[in-house]
Tab-separated table of C-alpha atoms in Angstrom:
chain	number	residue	atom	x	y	z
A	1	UNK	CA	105.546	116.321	128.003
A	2	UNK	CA	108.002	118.517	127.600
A	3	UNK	CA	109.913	119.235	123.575
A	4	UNK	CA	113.272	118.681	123.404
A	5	UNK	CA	115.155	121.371	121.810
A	6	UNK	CA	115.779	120.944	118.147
A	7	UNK	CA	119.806	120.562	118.756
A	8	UNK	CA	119.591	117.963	121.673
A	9	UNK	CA	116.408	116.568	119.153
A	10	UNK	CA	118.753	116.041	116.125
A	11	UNK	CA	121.889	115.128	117.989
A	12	UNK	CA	119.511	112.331	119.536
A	13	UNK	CA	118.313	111.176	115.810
A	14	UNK	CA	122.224	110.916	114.553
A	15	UNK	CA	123.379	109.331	118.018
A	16	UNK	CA	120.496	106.599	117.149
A	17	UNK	CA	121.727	106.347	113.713
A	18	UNK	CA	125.393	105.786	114.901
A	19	UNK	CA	124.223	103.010	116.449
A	20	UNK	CA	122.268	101.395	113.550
A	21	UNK	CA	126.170	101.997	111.088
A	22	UNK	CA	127.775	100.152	113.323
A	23	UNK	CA	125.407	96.960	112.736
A	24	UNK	CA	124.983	97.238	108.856
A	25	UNK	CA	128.031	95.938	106.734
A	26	UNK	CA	129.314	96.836	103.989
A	27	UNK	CA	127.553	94.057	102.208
A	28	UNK	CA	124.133	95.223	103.366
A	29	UNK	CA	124.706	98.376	101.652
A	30	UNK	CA	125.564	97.353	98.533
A	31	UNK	CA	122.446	94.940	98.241
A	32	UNK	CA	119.935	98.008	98.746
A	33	UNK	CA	122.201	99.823	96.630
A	34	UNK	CA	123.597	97.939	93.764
A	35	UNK	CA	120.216	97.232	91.801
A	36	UNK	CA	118.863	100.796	91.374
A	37	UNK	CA	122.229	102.299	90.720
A	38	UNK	CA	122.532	99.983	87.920
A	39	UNK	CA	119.278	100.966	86.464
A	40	UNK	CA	119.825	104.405	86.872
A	41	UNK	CA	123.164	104.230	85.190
A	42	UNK	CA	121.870	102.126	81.949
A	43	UNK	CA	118.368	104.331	82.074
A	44	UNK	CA	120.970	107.360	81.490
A	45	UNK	CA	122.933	105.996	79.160
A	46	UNK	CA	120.114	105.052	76.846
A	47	UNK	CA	118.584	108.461	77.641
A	48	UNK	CA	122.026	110.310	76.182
A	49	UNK	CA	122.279	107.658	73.571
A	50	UNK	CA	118.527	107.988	72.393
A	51	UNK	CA	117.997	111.905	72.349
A	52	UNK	CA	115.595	111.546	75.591
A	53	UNK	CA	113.521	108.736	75.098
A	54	UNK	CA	112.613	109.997	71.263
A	55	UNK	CA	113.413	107.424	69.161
A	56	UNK	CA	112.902	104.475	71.762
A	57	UNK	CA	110.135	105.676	73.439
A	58	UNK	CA	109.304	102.147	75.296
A	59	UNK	CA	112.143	102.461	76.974
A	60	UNK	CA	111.092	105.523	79.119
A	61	UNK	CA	108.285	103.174	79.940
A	62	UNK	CA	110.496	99.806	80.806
A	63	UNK	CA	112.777	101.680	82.866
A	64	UNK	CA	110.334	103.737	84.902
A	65	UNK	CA	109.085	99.900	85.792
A	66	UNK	CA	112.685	98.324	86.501
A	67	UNK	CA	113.267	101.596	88.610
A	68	UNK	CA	110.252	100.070	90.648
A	69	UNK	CA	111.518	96.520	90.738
A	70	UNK	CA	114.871	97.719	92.047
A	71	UNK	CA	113.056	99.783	94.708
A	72	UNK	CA	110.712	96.980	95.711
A	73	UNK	CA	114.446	94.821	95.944
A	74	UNK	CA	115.917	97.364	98.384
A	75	UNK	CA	112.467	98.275	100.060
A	76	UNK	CA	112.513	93.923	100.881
A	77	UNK	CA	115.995	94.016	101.822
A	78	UNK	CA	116.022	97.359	104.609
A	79	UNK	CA	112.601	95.256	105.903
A	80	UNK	CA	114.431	92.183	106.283
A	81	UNK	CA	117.557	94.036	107.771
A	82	UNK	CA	115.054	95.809	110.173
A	83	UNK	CA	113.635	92.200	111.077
A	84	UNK	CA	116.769	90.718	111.727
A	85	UNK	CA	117.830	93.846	113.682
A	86	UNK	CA	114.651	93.527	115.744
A	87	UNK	CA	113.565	96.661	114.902
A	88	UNK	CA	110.318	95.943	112.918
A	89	UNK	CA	108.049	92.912	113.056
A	90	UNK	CA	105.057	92.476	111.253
A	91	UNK	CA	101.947	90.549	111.344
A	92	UNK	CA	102.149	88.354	107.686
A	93	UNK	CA	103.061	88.701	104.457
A	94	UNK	CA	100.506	91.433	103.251
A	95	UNK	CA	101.628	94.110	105.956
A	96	UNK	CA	105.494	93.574	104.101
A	97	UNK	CA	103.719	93.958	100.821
A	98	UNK	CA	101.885	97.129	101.991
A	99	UNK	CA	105.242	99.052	103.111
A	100	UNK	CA	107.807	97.890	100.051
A	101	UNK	CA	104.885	99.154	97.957
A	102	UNK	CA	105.079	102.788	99.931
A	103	UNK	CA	108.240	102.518	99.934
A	104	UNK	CA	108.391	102.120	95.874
A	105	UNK	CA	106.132	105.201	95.673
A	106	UNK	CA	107.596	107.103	98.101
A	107	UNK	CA	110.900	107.159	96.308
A	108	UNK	CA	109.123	107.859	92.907
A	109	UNK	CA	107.508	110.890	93.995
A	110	UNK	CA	111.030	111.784	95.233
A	111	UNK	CA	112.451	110.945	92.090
A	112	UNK	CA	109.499	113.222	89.757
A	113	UNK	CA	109.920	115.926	92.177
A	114	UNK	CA	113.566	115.850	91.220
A	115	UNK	CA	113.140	115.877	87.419
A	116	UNK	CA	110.746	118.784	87.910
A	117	UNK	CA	113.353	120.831	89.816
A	118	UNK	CA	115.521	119.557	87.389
A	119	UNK	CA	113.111	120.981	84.647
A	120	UNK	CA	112.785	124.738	86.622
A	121	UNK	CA	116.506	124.942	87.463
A	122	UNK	CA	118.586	122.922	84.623
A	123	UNK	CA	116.139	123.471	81.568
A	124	UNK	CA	115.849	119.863	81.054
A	125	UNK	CA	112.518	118.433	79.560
A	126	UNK	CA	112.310	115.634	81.523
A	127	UNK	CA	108.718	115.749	82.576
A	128	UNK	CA	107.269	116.438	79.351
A	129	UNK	CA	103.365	116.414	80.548
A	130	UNK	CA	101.703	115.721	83.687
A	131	UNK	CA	100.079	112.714	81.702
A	132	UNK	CA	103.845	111.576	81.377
A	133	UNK	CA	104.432	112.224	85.040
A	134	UNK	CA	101.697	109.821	85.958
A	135	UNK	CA	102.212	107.046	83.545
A	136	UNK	CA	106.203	107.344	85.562
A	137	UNK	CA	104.682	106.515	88.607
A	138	UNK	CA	101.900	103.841	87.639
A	139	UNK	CA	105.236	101.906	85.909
A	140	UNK	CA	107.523	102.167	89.350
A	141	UNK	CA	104.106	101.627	91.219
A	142	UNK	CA	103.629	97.948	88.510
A	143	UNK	CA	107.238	97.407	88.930
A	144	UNK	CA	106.599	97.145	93.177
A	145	UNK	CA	103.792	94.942	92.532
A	146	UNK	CA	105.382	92.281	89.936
A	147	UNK	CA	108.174	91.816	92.550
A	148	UNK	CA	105.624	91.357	95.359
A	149	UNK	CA	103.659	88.791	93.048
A	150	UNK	CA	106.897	87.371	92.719
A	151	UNK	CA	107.362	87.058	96.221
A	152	UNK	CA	104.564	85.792	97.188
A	153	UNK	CA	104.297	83.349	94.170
A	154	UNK	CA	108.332	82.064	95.564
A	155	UNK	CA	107.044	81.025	98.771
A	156	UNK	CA	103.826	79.318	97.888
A	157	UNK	CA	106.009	77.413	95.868
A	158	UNK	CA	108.867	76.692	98.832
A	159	UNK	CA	105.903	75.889	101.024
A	160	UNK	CA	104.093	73.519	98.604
A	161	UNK	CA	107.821	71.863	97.669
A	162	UNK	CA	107.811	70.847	101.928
């Protein structure tokens, strides 16, 4: 086994992803897309409107756990996409569950280690305690989890219905 240098390396990586652009349309894109842009946009407006979460402090909480729900939505559709594309297939139902839910988490610890460079670089206060930070992640982590009870609840129900 020989490495590949890291130019031929990457220009391998975005050859491969050339190939994946070409099979996902336009409408693809806009269902992983659509929901959490939508709940980031109305999370910031009630953040501007509501001096940070101050006065409405449940909100903080709410949309921590739609920000979840939203990534749980895209997290299901990319797996489906990656099914129908052949490029993923799993055993059942609880192996799906397993990577939205990693997925979900992933992206939140992406999204706290934004505010916190956010916090250093922009003197924002949006991490106000580590306490706070957790609490963020245990509502995108219930958030992932509602929509996979939902799931699963969905087709129980479309299988009992046959």
């Amino acid at each position: 086994f020989k490495p590949l240098p890291v130019r031929q390396f990457f220009g391998r990586i975005l050859l491969r992803l050339k190939c994946y652009m070409k099979k996902i349309q336009i409408g693809d894109i806009l269902k992983i897309s659509l929901f959490p842009f939508v709940v980031y946009v109305v999370a910031n407006a009630f953040n501007r409107l509501y001096s940070g979460y101050n006065i409405l402090w449940w909100l903080n909480v709410l949309f921590h756990f739609l920000g979840g729900l939203s990534m749980a939505t895209s997290g299901w559709v990319i797996l489906n996409l990656a099914k129908n594309y052949k490029k993923i297939k799993t055993a059942n139902i609880f192996i799906d569950f397993i990577l939205i839910i990693n997925f979900v988490m992933a992206m939140a610890v992406i999204w706290e280690v934004h505010e916190l460079i956010s916090d250093i670089y922009f003197f924002t206060n949006a991490q106000i305690s580590n306490a706070d930070t957790m609490k963020d992640l245990i509502m995108g982590g219930l958030g992932a989890l509602f929509f996979c009870l939902a799931w699963l609840i969905r087709r129980l129900a479309a299988r009992l219905a046959k």
